[in-house]
Every structure is written in C-alpha cells, then in structure tokens.
mmCIF file of C-alpha atoms in Angstrom:
data_model
loop_
_atom_site.group_PDB
_atom_site.id
_atom_site.type_symbol
_atom_site.label_atom_id
_atom_site.label_comp_id
_atom_site.label_asym_id
_atom_site.label_seq_id
_atom_site.Cartn_x
_atom_site.Cartn_y
_atom_site.Cartn_z
ATOM 1 C CA MET Z 1 81.079 118.119 110.355
ATOM 2 C CA LEU Z 2 81.420 114.519 111.526
ATOM 3 C CA VAL Z 3 84.696 113.320 110.018
ATOM 4 C CA ARG Z 4 87.684 114.804 108.221
ATOM 5 C CA GLY Z 5 90.331 112.954 106.182
ATOM 6 C CA LEU Z 6 92.473 113.058 103.051
ATOM 7 C CA ALA Z 7 90.663 113.835 99.804
ATOM 8 C CA ALA Z 8 91.633 110.851 97.629
ATOM 9 C CA SER Z 9 89.039 110.874 94.818
ATOM 10 C CA PRO Z 10 87.093 114.120 94.282
ATOM 11 C CA GLY Z 11 83.348 114.544 94.172
ATOM 12 C CA SER Z 12 80.397 114.469 96.544
ATOM 13 C CA ALA Z 13 77.602 112.035 97.333
ATOM 14 C CA SER Z 14 74.917 111.458 99.924
ATOM 15 C CA GLY Z 15 73.536 108.212 101.263
ATOM 16 C CA LYS Z 16 73.247 105.801 104.156
ATOM 17 C CA VAL Z 17 76.348 104.555 105.961
ATOM 18 C CA ARG Z 18 77.217 100.891 105.589
ATOM 19 C CA LYS Z 19 80.172 99.714 107.674
ATOM 20 C CA ILE Z 20 81.975 96.503 106.783
ATOM 21 C CA LYS Z 21 84.925 94.803 108.458
ATOM 22 C CA ASP Z 22 85.955 92.185 105.892
ATOM 23 C CA ILE Z 23 84.903 90.160 102.848
ATOM 24 C CA SER Z 24 82.235 88.292 104.833
ATOM 25 C CA GLU Z 25 80.178 91.510 104.984
ATOM 26 C CA VAL Z 26 80.610 92.678 101.378
ATOM 27 C CA SER Z 27 77.136 91.441 100.432
ATOM 28 C CA LEU Z 28 75.574 93.882 102.927
ATOM 29 C CA VAL Z 29 76.467 96.875 100.753
ATOM 30 C CA GLU Z 30 73.629 98.059 98.525
ATOM 31 C CA GLU Z 31 73.623 100.380 95.530
ATOM 32 C CA GLY Z 32 74.113 103.979 96.685
ATOM 33 C CA ASP Z 33 75.436 103.207 100.168
ATOM 34 C CA ILE Z 34 78.309 105.145 101.715
ATOM 35 C CA LEU Z 35 80.888 102.419 102.317
ATOM 36 C CA VAL Z 36 82.859 102.876 105.548
ATOM 37 C CA THR Z 37 85.719 100.557 106.519
ATOM 38 C CA ILE Z 38 89.153 100.529 108.133
ATOM 39 C CA MET Z 39 90.926 99.900 104.825
ATOM 40 C CA THR Z 40 89.870 98.246 101.572
ATOM 41 C CA ASN Z 41 91.510 95.348 99.779
ATOM 42 C CA PRO Z 42 90.763 93.697 96.419
ATOM 43 C CA ASP Z 43 88.141 91.435 98.044
ATOM 44 C CA MET Z 44 85.947 94.483 98.601
ATOM 45 C CA ILE Z 45 85.778 95.554 94.946
ATOM 46 C CA PRO Z 46 82.210 94.207 94.444
ATOM 47 C CA ALA Z 47 81.071 96.426 97.317
ATOM 48 C CA MET Z 48 83.046 99.409 96.030
ATOM 49 C CA LYS Z 49 81.281 99.127 92.677
ATOM 50 C CA LYS Z 50 77.915 99.578 94.408
ATOM 51 C CA ALA Z 51 78.938 102.381 96.763
ATOM 52 C CA ALA Z 52 78.164 106.037 96.113
ATOM 53 C CA ALA Z 53 81.237 107.030 98.139
ATOM 54 C CA LEU Z 54 83.955 105.486 100.268
ATOM 55 C CA ILE Z 55 85.480 106.479 103.620
ATOM 56 C CA THR Z 56 88.370 104.695 105.358
ATOM 57 C CA ASP Z 57 90.127 105.030 108.707
ATOM 58 C CA GLU Z 58 93.572 104.300 107.292
ATOM 59 C CA GLY Z 59 95.547 104.933 104.113
ATOM 60 C CA GLY Z 60 97.007 107.749 102.058
ATOM 61 C CA ARG Z 61 96.329 109.111 98.594
ATOM 62 C CA THR Z 62 98.107 106.160 96.960
ATOM 63 C CA CYS Z 63 96.433 103.356 98.940
ATOM 64 C CA HIS Z 64 94.172 100.712 97.408
ATOM 65 C CA ALA Z 65 90.963 102.570 98.293
ATOM 66 C CA ALA Z 66 92.190 105.784 96.658
ATOM 67 C CA ILE Z 67 93.410 104.191 93.434
ATOM 68 C CA VAL Z 68 90.315 102.044 92.859
ATOM 69 C CA SER Z 69 87.910 104.870 93.737
ATOM 70 C CA ARG Z 70 89.523 107.151 91.174
ATOM 71 C CA GLU Z 71 89.202 104.450 88.523
ATOM 72 C CA PHE Z 72 85.544 103.806 89.376
ATOM 73 C CA GLY Z 73 84.831 107.525 89.584
ATOM 74 C CA ILE Z 74 83.431 107.511 93.128
ATOM 75 C CA PRO Z 75 84.209 110.087 95.858
ATOM 76 C CA CYS Z 76 86.699 108.803 98.424
ATOM 77 C CA ILE Z 77 88.127 110.049 101.723
ATOM 78 C CA VAL Z 78 90.977 108.085 103.323
ATOM 79 C CA GLY Z 79 92.991 108.333 106.547
ATOM 80 C CA SER Z 80 90.117 109.682 108.635
ATOM 81 C CA SER Z 81 91.235 107.703 111.738
ATOM 82 C CA ILE Z 82 87.760 107.778 113.306
ATOM 83 C CA ALA Z 83 85.172 107.063 110.575
ATOM 84 C CA THR Z 84 84.346 103.528 111.733
ATOM 85 C CA ASP Z 85 83.865 104.815 115.313
ATOM 86 C CA VAL Z 86 81.856 107.952 114.540
ATOM 87 C CA LEU Z 87 79.692 106.859 111.588
ATOM 88 C CA MET Z 88 76.943 104.388 112.467
ATOM 89 C CA ASP Z 89 75.144 101.962 110.147
ATOM 90 C CA GLY Z 90 72.091 103.565 108.547
ATOM 91 C CA MET Z 91 73.178 107.120 109.380
ATOM 92 C CA GLU Z 92 72.468 109.553 106.529
ATOM 93 C CA VAL Z 93 75.563 111.542 105.583
ATOM 94 C CA THR Z 94 77.003 113.668 102.819
ATOM 95 C CA VAL Z 95 80.561 113.053 101.656
ATOM 96 C CA ASP Z 96 82.515 115.992 100.230
ATOM 97 C CA ALA Z 97 85.600 114.199 98.955
ATOM 98 C CA THR Z 98 86.917 117.322 97.257
ATOM 99 C CA ARG Z 99 87.534 118.867 100.678
ATOM 100 C CA GLY Z 100 87.856 115.615 102.618
ATOM 101 C CA VAL Z 101 84.867 116.244 104.910
ATOM 102 C CA VAL Z 102 81.796 114.213 105.930
ATOM 103 C CA TYR Z 103 78.624 116.046 107.064
ATOM 104 C CA GLU Z 104 75.551 114.778 108.853
ATOM 105 C CA GLY Z 105 72.383 114.601 106.767
ATOM 106 C CA LEU Z 106 71.587 114.675 103.054
ATOM 107 C CA LEU Z 107 72.529 117.895 101.293
ATOM 108 C CA GLU Z 108 70.509 118.841 98.222
ATOM 109 C CA ASP Z 109 73.541 119.549 96.037
ATOM 110 C CA ALA Z 110 75.110 116.146 96.707
ATOM 111 C CA GLU Z 111 72.607 113.601 95.463
ATOM 112 C CA PRO Z 112 73.881 109.993 95.169
ATOM 113 C CA VAL Z 113 75.423 109.347 91.767
ATOM 114 C CA LYS Z 114 74.166 106.348 89.815
ATOM 115 C CA LYS Z 115 77.532 105.354 88.464
ATOM 116 C CA LYS Z 116 76.279 102.987 85.753
ATOM 117 C CA GLU Z 117 74.026 105.671 84.283
ATOM 118 C CA ALA Z 118 76.773 108.278 84.544
ATOM 119 C CA ALA Z 119 79.234 105.969 82.789
ATOM 120 C CA LYS Z 120 76.659 105.327 80.062
ATOM 121 C CA GLU Z 121 76.155 109.068 79.547
ATOM 122 C CA VAL Z 122 79.909 109.645 79.272
ATOM 123 C CA THR Z 123 80.234 106.798 76.788
ATOM 124 C CA ASN Z 124 77.340 107.963 74.662
ATOM 125 C CA SER Z 125 78.505 111.565 74.639
ATOM 126 C CA THR Z 126 81.997 110.485 73.627
ATOM 127 C CA GLU Z 127 80.717 108.228 70.860
ATOM 128 C CA GLY Z 128 78.483 110.997 69.582
ATOM 129 C CA PHE Z 129 81.413 113.397 69.445
ATOM 130 C CA ASN Z 130 83.515 113.670 66.309
ATOM 131 C CA GLU Z 131 86.395 111.389 67.205
ATOM 132 C CA ALA Z 132 88.696 112.903 64.574
ATOM 133 C CA LEU Z 133 88.081 116.354 66.030
ATOM 134 C CA LEU Z 134 88.691 115.041 69.539
ATOM 135 C CA HIS Z 135 92.121 113.812 68.441
ATOM 136 C CA GLN Z 136 92.887 117.102 66.693
ATOM 137 C CA LEU Z 137 92.093 119.031 69.867
ATOM 138 C CA ALA Z 138 94.326 116.830 72.035
ATOM 139 C CA PRO Z 139 97.574 118.523 73.104
ATOM 140 C CA ILE Z 140 100.761 117.553 71.302
ATOM 141 C CA THR Z 141 103.176 115.943 73.745
ATOM 142 C CA GLY Z 142 106.837 115.009 73.549
ATOM 143 C CA THR Z 143 106.038 111.594 74.997
ATOM 144 C CA LYS Z 144 103.452 108.968 74.163
ATOM 145 C CA VAL Z 145 100.352 109.013 76.347
ATOM 146 C CA TYR Z 146 99.481 105.539 77.606
ATOM 147 C CA MET Z 147 96.501 104.784 79.811
ATOM 148 C CA ASN Z 148 96.156 102.867 83.082
ATOM 149 C CA LEU Z 149 93.231 100.427 83.290
ATOM 150 C CA GLY Z 150 92.117 97.795 85.788
ATOM 151 C CA GLU Z 151 88.449 96.999 85.211
ATOM 152 C CA PRO Z 152 88.032 95.613 81.635
ATOM 153 C CA ASP Z 153 84.457 96.925 81.289
ATOM 154 C CA LEU Z 154 85.675 100.518 81.679
ATOM 155 C CA ILE Z 155 87.371 100.420 78.267
ATOM 156 C CA ASN Z 156 83.966 101.261 76.723
ATOM 157 C CA LYS Z 157 84.056 104.548 78.590
ATOM 158 C CA TYR Z 158 87.578 105.553 77.550
ATOM 159 C CA LYS Z 159 88.375 103.898 74.212
ATOM 160 C CA HIS Z 160 87.524 106.980 72.120
ATOM 161 C CA LEU Z 161 89.965 109.226 73.960
ATOM 162 C CA PRO Z 162 93.220 110.172 72.193
ATOM 163 C CA PHE Z 163 95.833 107.808 73.668
ATOM 164 C CA ASP Z 164 98.690 105.771 72.229
ATOM 165 C CA GLY Z 165 98.076 102.502 74.076
ATOM 166 C CA ILE Z 166 97.638 101.032 77.528
ATOM 167 C CA GLY Z 167 100.829 101.082 79.547
ATOM 168 C CA LEU Z 168 99.374 99.293 82.571
ATOM 169 C CA MET Z 169 96.505 96.832 82.405
ATOM 170 C CA ARG Z 170 96.142 95.552 85.964
ATOM 171 C CA THR Z 171 94.944 91.974 86.454
ATOM 172 C CA GLU Z 172 93.992 92.232 90.123
ATOM 173 C CA PHE Z 173 90.347 93.107 89.333
ATOM 174 C CA ILE Z 174 90.119 90.007 87.135
ATOM 175 C CA PHE Z 175 91.502 87.866 89.971
ATOM 176 C CA SER Z 176 88.978 89.390 92.371
ATOM 177 C CA ASN Z 177 86.092 88.706 89.991
ATOM 178 C CA ILE Z 178 87.178 85.062 89.710
ATOM 179 C CA GLY Z 179 87.421 85.021 93.502
ATOM 180 C CA ILE Z 180 89.294 81.721 93.813
ATOM 181 C CA HIS Z 181 92.999 81.229 94.552
ATOM 182 C CA PRO Z 182 94.874 79.859 91.486
ATOM 183 C CA MET Z 183 96.415 77.044 93.532
ATOM 184 C CA HIS Z 184 92.968 76.024 94.754
ATOM 185 C CA LEU Z 185 91.765 75.928 91.156
ATOM 186 C CA LEU Z 186 94.660 73.652 90.263
ATOM 187 C CA LYS Z 187 93.911 71.440 93.253
ATOM 188 C CA THR Z 188 90.245 71.113 92.250
ATOM 189 C CA GLY Z 189 90.823 70.765 88.506
ATOM 190 C CA GLN Z 190 89.314 74.141 87.576
ATOM 191 C CA GLU Z 191 92.374 75.698 85.948
ATOM 192 C CA GLU Z 192 90.665 76.027 82.549
ATOM 193 C CA MET Z 193 88.065 78.289 84.130
ATOM 194 C CA PHE Z 194 90.818 80.636 85.318
ATOM 195 C CA ILE Z 195 92.496 80.704 81.898
ATOM 196 C CA GLU Z 196 89.162 81.405 80.201
ATOM 197 C CA LYS Z 197 88.140 84.205 82.589
ATOM 198 C CA MET Z 198 91.506 85.943 82.509
ATOM 199 C CA SER Z 199 91.857 85.711 78.731
ATOM 200 C CA GLU Z 200 88.287 86.959 78.329
ATOM 201 C CA GLY Z 201 88.976 90.155 80.310
ATOM 202 C CA ILE Z 202 92.242 90.865 78.491
ATOM 203 C CA THR Z 203 90.719 90.111 75.081
ATOM 204 C CA LYS Z 204 87.879 92.557 75.635
ATOM 205 C CA VAL Z 205 90.300 95.454 76.086
ATOM 206 C CA ALA Z 206 92.888 94.368 73.500
ATOM 207 C CA GLN Z 207 90.240 94.048 70.780
ATOM 208 C CA ASP Z 208 88.811 97.491 71.478
ATOM 209 C CA ILE Z 209 92.163 99.278 71.202
ATOM 210 C CA TYR Z 210 93.850 97.119 68.515
ATOM 211 C CA PRO Z 211 96.443 97.689 67.054
ATOM 212 C CA LYS Z 212 97.568 99.958 69.889
ATOM 213 C CA PRO Z 213 99.829 98.107 72.356
ATOM 214 C CA MET Z 214 98.500 96.893 75.677
ATOM 215 C CA VAL Z 215 100.932 96.021 78.464
ATOM 216 C CA VAL Z 216 99.355 93.536 80.876
ATOM 217 C CA ARG Z 217 100.884 93.618 84.330
ATOM 218 C CA LEU Z 218 100.811 90.090 85.660
ATOM 219 C CA SER Z 219 99.369 89.548 89.140
ATOM 220 C CA ASP Z 220 100.730 91.621 92.005
ATOM 221 C CA PHE Z 221 98.563 90.512 94.900
ATOM 222 C CA ARG Z 222 100.349 90.395 98.232
ATOM 223 C CA SER Z 223 99.984 87.376 100.503
ATOM 224 C CA ASN Z 224 97.346 89.053 102.704
ATOM 225 C CA GLU Z 225 95.286 89.831 99.586
ATOM 226 C CA PHE Z 226 95.678 86.316 98.161
ATOM 227 C CA ARG Z 227 94.464 84.928 101.486
ATOM 228 C CA GLY Z 228 91.105 86.596 100.862
ATOM 229 C CA LEU Z 229 90.440 84.440 97.796
ATOM 230 C CA ILE Z 230 88.668 81.086 98.197
ATOM 231 C CA GLY Z 231 91.277 78.522 99.211
ATOM 232 C CA GLY Z 232 93.844 81.217 99.955
ATOM 233 C CA ASP Z 233 93.992 80.559 103.663
ATOM 234 C CA GLU Z 234 95.190 77.008 102.908
ATOM 235 C CA VAL Z 235 98.323 78.038 101.017
ATOM 236 C CA GLU Z 236 99.201 81.616 101.912
ATOM 237 C CA PRO Z 237 101.600 82.508 104.745
ATOM 238 C CA VAL Z 238 100.867 85.192 107.310
ATOM 239 C CA GLU Z 239 103.594 87.793 106.704
ATOM 240 C CA ALA Z 240 104.479 90.581 109.109
ATOM 241 C CA ASN Z 241 105.079 92.976 106.200
ATOM 242 C CA PRO Z 242 103.375 91.748 102.998
ATOM 243 C CA MET Z 243 104.225 95.003 101.173
ATOM 244 C CA ILE Z 244 107.849 93.875 100.872
ATOM 245 C CA GLY Z 245 107.187 90.164 101.185
ATOM 246 C CA TRP Z 246 106.263 87.314 98.858
ATOM 247 C CA ARG Z 247 104.906 89.206 95.865
ATOM 248 C CA GLY Z 248 105.561 89.767 92.174
ATOM 249 C CA VAL Z 249 108.278 87.757 90.475
ATOM 250 C CA SER Z 250 109.507 86.165 93.708
ATOM 251 C CA ARG Z 251 106.127 84.433 93.827
ATOM 252 C CA TYR Z 252 106.175 83.369 90.162
ATOM 253 C CA ILE Z 253 109.479 81.521 90.429
ATOM 254 C CA SER Z 254 108.802 79.855 93.785
ATOM 255 C CA PRO Z 255 107.901 76.143 93.913
ATOM 256 C CA GLN Z 256 104.837 77.038 95.998
ATOM 257 C CA TYR Z 257 103.267 79.189 93.255
ATOM 258 C CA GLU Z 258 104.994 78.527 89.934
ATOM 259 C CA GLU Z 259 102.098 76.411 88.605
ATOM 260 C CA GLY Z 260 99.686 79.224 89.432
ATOM 261 C CA PHE Z 261 101.834 81.660 87.468
ATOM 262 C CA ARG Z 262 101.870 79.302 84.505
ATOM 263 C CA LEU Z 263 98.066 79.675 84.327
ATOM 264 C CA GLU Z 264 98.538 83.409 83.774
ATOM 265 C CA CYS Z 265 101.033 82.684 81.000
ATOM 266 C CA ARG Z 266 98.571 80.325 79.319
ATOM 267 C CA ALA Z 267 95.867 82.984 79.456
ATOM 268 C CA ILE Z 268 98.162 85.512 77.735
ATOM 269 C CA LYS Z 269 99.147 82.919 75.111
ATOM 270 C CA LYS Z 270 95.481 82.146 74.450
ATOM 271 C CA VAL Z 271 94.765 85.831 73.811
ATOM 272 C CA ARG Z 272 97.682 86.188 71.415
ATOM 273 C CA ASP Z 273 97.355 82.867 69.580
ATOM 274 C CA GLU Z 274 93.632 82.142 69.403
ATOM 275 C CA TYR Z 275 92.474 85.727 68.903
ATOM 276 C CA GLY Z 276 95.537 87.023 67.055
ATOM 277 C CA LEU Z 277 95.925 89.929 69.483
ATOM 278 C CA ILE Z 278 99.654 90.361 69.189
ATOM 279 C CA ASN Z 279 99.313 93.874 70.602
ATOM 280 C CA VAL Z 280 99.263 92.233 74.062
ATOM 281 C CA TRP Z 281 102.580 92.390 75.917
ATOM 282 C CA THR Z 282 103.395 91.678 79.550
ATOM 283 C CA MET Z 283 104.950 93.438 82.526
ATOM 284 C CA LEU Z 284 106.562 91.827 85.571
ATOM 285 C CA PRO Z 285 105.806 93.506 88.930
ATOM 286 C CA PHE Z 286 108.013 94.121 91.950
ATOM 287 C CA VAL Z 287 111.261 92.993 90.336
ATOM 288 C CA ARG Z 288 114.258 92.857 92.667
ATOM 289 C CA THR Z 289 117.126 91.068 90.868
ATOM 290 C CA THR Z 290 118.378 90.266 87.384
ATOM 291 C CA TRP Z 291 118.617 86.546 88.112
ATOM 292 C CA GLU Z 292 114.916 86.307 88.933
ATOM 293 C CA VAL Z 293 114.087 88.020 85.630
ATOM 294 C CA GLU Z 294 116.162 85.442 83.776
ATOM 295 C CA LYS Z 295 114.417 82.636 85.642
ATOM 296 C CA VAL Z 296 110.885 83.927 85.052
ATOM 297 C CA LYS Z 297 111.589 84.535 81.359
ATOM 298 C CA LYS Z 298 112.584 80.876 81.095
ATOM 299 C CA ILE Z 299 109.269 79.799 82.624
ATOM 300 C CA MET Z 300 107.370 82.103 80.249
ATOM 301 C CA ALA Z 301 109.267 80.720 77.264
ATOM 302 C CA GLU Z 302 108.332 77.184 78.323
ATOM 303 C CA GLU Z 303 104.697 78.310 78.136
ATOM 304 C CA GLY Z 304 105.192 79.694 74.615
ATOM 305 C CA LEU Z 305 105.763 83.330 75.568
ATOM 306 C CA VAL Z 306 109.150 83.939 73.961
ATOM 307 C CA GLN Z 307 110.474 87.491 74.087
ATOM 308 C CA ASN Z 308 110.893 88.924 70.575
ATOM 309 C CA GLN Z 309 109.933 91.921 68.413
ATOM 310 C CA GLU Z 310 106.254 90.955 68.541
ATOM 311 C CA PHE Z 311 106.144 89.987 72.211
ATOM 312 C CA LYS Z 312 107.739 92.429 74.595
ATOM 313 C CA ILE Z 313 108.440 91.995 78.293
ATOM 314 C CA TRP Z 314 108.546 95.076 80.524
ATOM 315 C CA ILE Z 315 109.283 95.279 84.231
ATOM 316 C CA MET Z 316 108.091 97.587 86.960
ATOM 317 C CA ALA Z 317 110.757 99.885 88.374
ATOM 318 C CA GLU Z 318 109.618 100.209 91.967
ATOM 319 C CA VAL Z 319 112.459 98.648 93.965
ATOM 320 C CA PRO Z 320 115.665 100.750 94.270
ATOM 321 C CA SER Z 321 117.802 97.799 93.117
ATOM 322 C CA VAL Z 322 116.314 98.243 89.633
ATOM 323 C CA ILE Z 323 117.533 101.842 89.624
ATOM 324 C CA PHE Z 324 121.072 100.914 90.690
ATOM 325 C CA GLU Z 325 121.297 98.159 88.047
ATOM 326 C CA ALA Z 326 119.295 99.893 85.333
ATOM 327 C CA GLU Z 327 121.837 99.109 82.616
ATOM 328 C CA GLU Z 328 121.949 95.429 83.544
ATOM 329 C CA PHE Z 329 118.157 95.150 83.559
ATOM 330 C CA ALA Z 330 117.945 97.066 80.266
ATOM 331 C CA GLN Z 331 119.803 94.243 78.564
ATOM 332 C CA LEU Z 332 117.167 91.736 79.695
ATOM 333 C CA VAL Z 333 113.863 93.545 79.085
ATOM 334 C CA ASP Z 334 112.116 95.743 76.527
ATOM 335 C CA GLY Z 335 110.940 98.493 78.817
ATOM 336 C CA PHE Z 336 110.431 99.847 82.315
ATOM 337 C CA SER Z 337 107.398 101.339 83.992
ATOM 338 C CA ILE Z 338 108.163 103.432 87.042
ATOM 339 C CA GLY Z 339 105.873 102.509 89.914
ATOM 340 C CA SER Z 340 106.349 105.810 91.675
ATOM 341 C CA ASN Z 341 104.206 104.868 94.689
ATOM 342 C CA ASP Z 342 106.290 101.874 95.758
ATOM 343 C CA LEU Z 343 109.537 103.464 94.585
ATOM 344 C CA THR Z 344 108.856 106.515 96.748
ATOM 345 C CA GLN Z 345 108.027 104.513 99.842
ATOM 346 C CA LEU Z 346 111.124 102.323 99.467
ATOM 347 C CA ILE Z 347 113.476 105.236 98.829
ATOM 348 C CA LEU Z 348 112.095 107.429 101.618
ATOM 349 C CA GLY Z 349 111.191 104.603 104.007
ATOM 350 C CA SER Z 350 107.691 106.075 104.117
ATOM 351 C CA ASP Z 351 104.679 103.733 104.237
ATOM 352 C CA ARG Z 352 102.411 104.766 101.362
ATOM 353 C CA ASP Z 353 99.364 103.668 103.400
ATOM 354 C CA SER Z 354 100.243 105.782 106.435
ATOM 355 C CA GLY Z 355 97.788 108.623 106.808
ATOM 356 C CA ILE Z 356 100.048 110.248 109.403
ATOM 357 C CA LEU Z 357 103.145 110.341 107.180
ATOM 358 C CA ASN Z 358 101.075 111.441 104.164
ATOM 359 C CA SER Z 359 99.578 114.367 106.077
ATOM 360 C CA MET Z 360 103.058 115.385 107.305
ATOM 361 C CA GLY Z 361 104.439 115.517 103.764
ATOM 362 C CA TYR Z 362 106.844 112.577 103.962
ATOM 363 C CA PHE Z 363 105.319 110.667 101.065
ATOM 364 C CA ASP Z 364 106.165 112.853 98.081
ATOM 365 C CA GLU Z 365 107.147 111.594 94.624
ATOM 366 C CA ARG Z 366 108.668 115.036 93.952
ATOM 367 C CA ASN Z 367 111.322 114.497 96.611
ATOM 368 C CA PRO Z 368 114.785 115.172 95.097
ATOM 369 C CA SER Z 369 115.943 111.629 95.895
ATOM 370 C CA VAL Z 370 113.029 110.107 94.001
ATOM 371 C CA LYS Z 371 113.482 112.405 91.010
ATOM 372 C CA ARG Z 372 117.201 111.636 90.955
ATOM 373 C CA ALA Z 373 116.421 107.901 90.935
ATOM 374 C CA ILE Z 374 114.014 108.326 88.023
ATOM 375 C CA LYS Z 375 116.624 110.300 86.082
ATOM 376 C CA GLN Z 376 119.207 107.583 86.675
ATOM 377 C CA LEU Z 377 116.804 104.903 85.414
ATOM 378 C CA ILE Z 378 115.996 106.869 82.269
ATOM 379 C CA HIS Z 379 119.670 107.334 81.420
ATOM 380 C CA GLY Z 380 120.440 103.639 81.976
ATOM 381 C CA ALA Z 381 117.471 102.443 79.925
ATOM 382 C CA HIS Z 382 117.995 104.876 77.053
ATOM 383 C CA LYS Z 383 121.623 103.827 76.768
ATOM 384 C CA TYR Z 384 120.289 100.524 75.455
ATOM 385 C CA GLY Z 385 117.327 102.015 73.591
ATOM 386 C CA LYS Z 386 114.698 100.762 76.032
ATOM 387 C CA THR Z 387 111.366 102.370 76.840
ATOM 388 C CA VAL Z 388 110.642 104.122 80.147
ATOM 389 C CA SER Z 389 107.156 105.042 81.297
ATOM 390 C CA ILE Z 390 105.573 106.008 84.610
ATOM 391 C CA CYS Z 391 102.380 104.537 86.035
ATOM 392 C CA GLY Z 392 102.265 105.658 89.658
#
C-alpha cells in the first residue's frame, strides 16, 4: 500500500500517475491516467474527464473532487495528505476507491475503465429496456424524486430513469467549458458567444426531459475559481476565505459583476422564449438576506425573467440566516433547495474540505443541529405552501 485516504467515489482503476499543480498542466493528462493533485477546482474538469481515477491530498467527501468524480463515474480518493509526495509521474498504480487505498503496480482485476464506452453501454442498455416497466418497478415515494446534473451531455445516460424533474442543474461545468470570464467577454465584445454556449447546454437537457421541470442553479463560482478563467485575474479579488466571500447573489447585485450576471439571465430567457422550454426555472445560490433577493429579482425582471406561475425562482438554503427567516423568504420565492454541505459547515463551523475534520466525524449532516435547522425550514416554507428539496 502506497497511500490511504477517504473513499469519495467508489470503484477501482489502474494506470500511470500524472501529477498536476494547476490549470497550466491540465493538457498533460491523457486518457486513462491516474490524476493526482493537491485539490481540484472547476478549471481541472477537462483533465478529470480523461482520468481513470483521481487522488487528492486535501478535501473531504463533499469537496469539489468528490462531487465531480461521482457525477463522472470515476473512482476518487480524497484527503490522502501525502499523494503528491509519494506518487511519482509515470508510476503504475492501482486505485481502490471503495476502500480508499492506492497500491503499487497494475492489478488484473482493476483494469482502466474507458468511461465513454461504459457510458455508451449504460445508455444503450437503458434504451433497450422497457421504459414503462422500468417506471413500474421504481419504488413509490412520498416525495418527488428530482435529479442533480452538472454536465449536459450526461443527460443521455440518465434520461430514461424514473424521475420527476431536475432539481439542480449546475452551470459551473458550462462556465468551465467556455473557459473565459464573463466580464472579459463583455470587455472584448464576445458576450453573444457566452449566451449561445450557456443556452445551448441548458436547452440540450431541457428538451430531453420536457415537460418535466428543470431548475437551473445560476453560477456559484467563488472568486478563486473565477480567477482561473481567462481574464479572471484582471477582475477577481484575492480573498482570504472565498467559501464565505464574494459568491452567489452578492456577486450578481454588485456593480463589479452585475453585467456578467445579466448574460446568464439572457441565456435563460433565450432558452424559454426561442425554444419554448418553459419547463426551465432558476435557483439563486448562497442567499444571505431578503433584501438581496428583492434586488436580484428586480434585475432578472429587467431582463425579462418575471416571476410567475410559469417561471419560478427558487433559492438555495445553505446559510443559517435563511433558516432563521424561512417565513420571510417563503413570501419572496417559489421554493428552497437545502444545500446540506454548506449548511452543515456553517452550522457546525466545520470546513467541508478539511480531511482532518471529516475523518474525526465533525462534518456530519445528521448532526441534531443540522436536522433541527432543516425541520425549521420545512415548517416555515410549508406555512406558505412553498416547495422544499435537498440537493447536498
């Protein structure tokens, strides 16, 4: 055994180690490599798509590397502390991400997975299956089952499953694929390209699931992640704690970024108006106050996104202030989605990316305080007939 860490996305794979430090080295990763890094960020998604497995020094089971790996279906070990020191470029290793262990050499029962072929097989087998029977066999639940999705192309793999809609369509993968900071696009007159690319990704998913609802969460990059986009270093501040810094709605309503947010609004409007996909709604991330919700709704309305029965606006419930003022927020929005990862870290004061705290049991969404907060939100929202979901 060479390395041990937290099992974040199960499975096993073998291959050659490829260590990268930042976005400048992403192109070094080849199909089937074992990607090793300190911690991933959205800039590394192109490399993650090629990797057979992922190992990080830092992070817990709810960090960026863990979440994206589970969505891509690749084995992932996080919080190893020593992977970048112990594992050398070109070394042949086997990753057992079910147990959180990395072994030296290539084991016969852990051949590298060709993800594209595997995804194709899953898609074909699902399409060949009797879809009506699949829905009949699905368990009956007291709540609706909505799906989380980030990469638009993955809808082909999952669209035949029995689900009631998409409760969280993340836009961060779309931003990463564009690769250019929205404010830089505005500065260089390329804003139409952004609108086209974003609307294209959303349209692909919305068409495939229509008329089921799809809730698009507008961008929730933090300043350190935005800095990784082309032109980002010109406009983004260096924050000591980006996790609770300039992100979400506070960014949308600020003079420094409002025009960038308006591009997102125009992309949503294009999807709804030009393609008639009125099943597309929106969700506002990292909401802190009622007055910022009122202000951002005004901006959205100016861009033609007026809240009504056909266009709903949800908010993420991940900051404790939303819990304490649940009834006040319920009178402004159509629904809440509990971001249990951020809510847990802010209630317990436990960094979700800390491998040490995760291994000691501090980060736990089942903590009585967290469950009590969720209960309080549900009661406040239901008093006004508003929807509550969970997407953590």
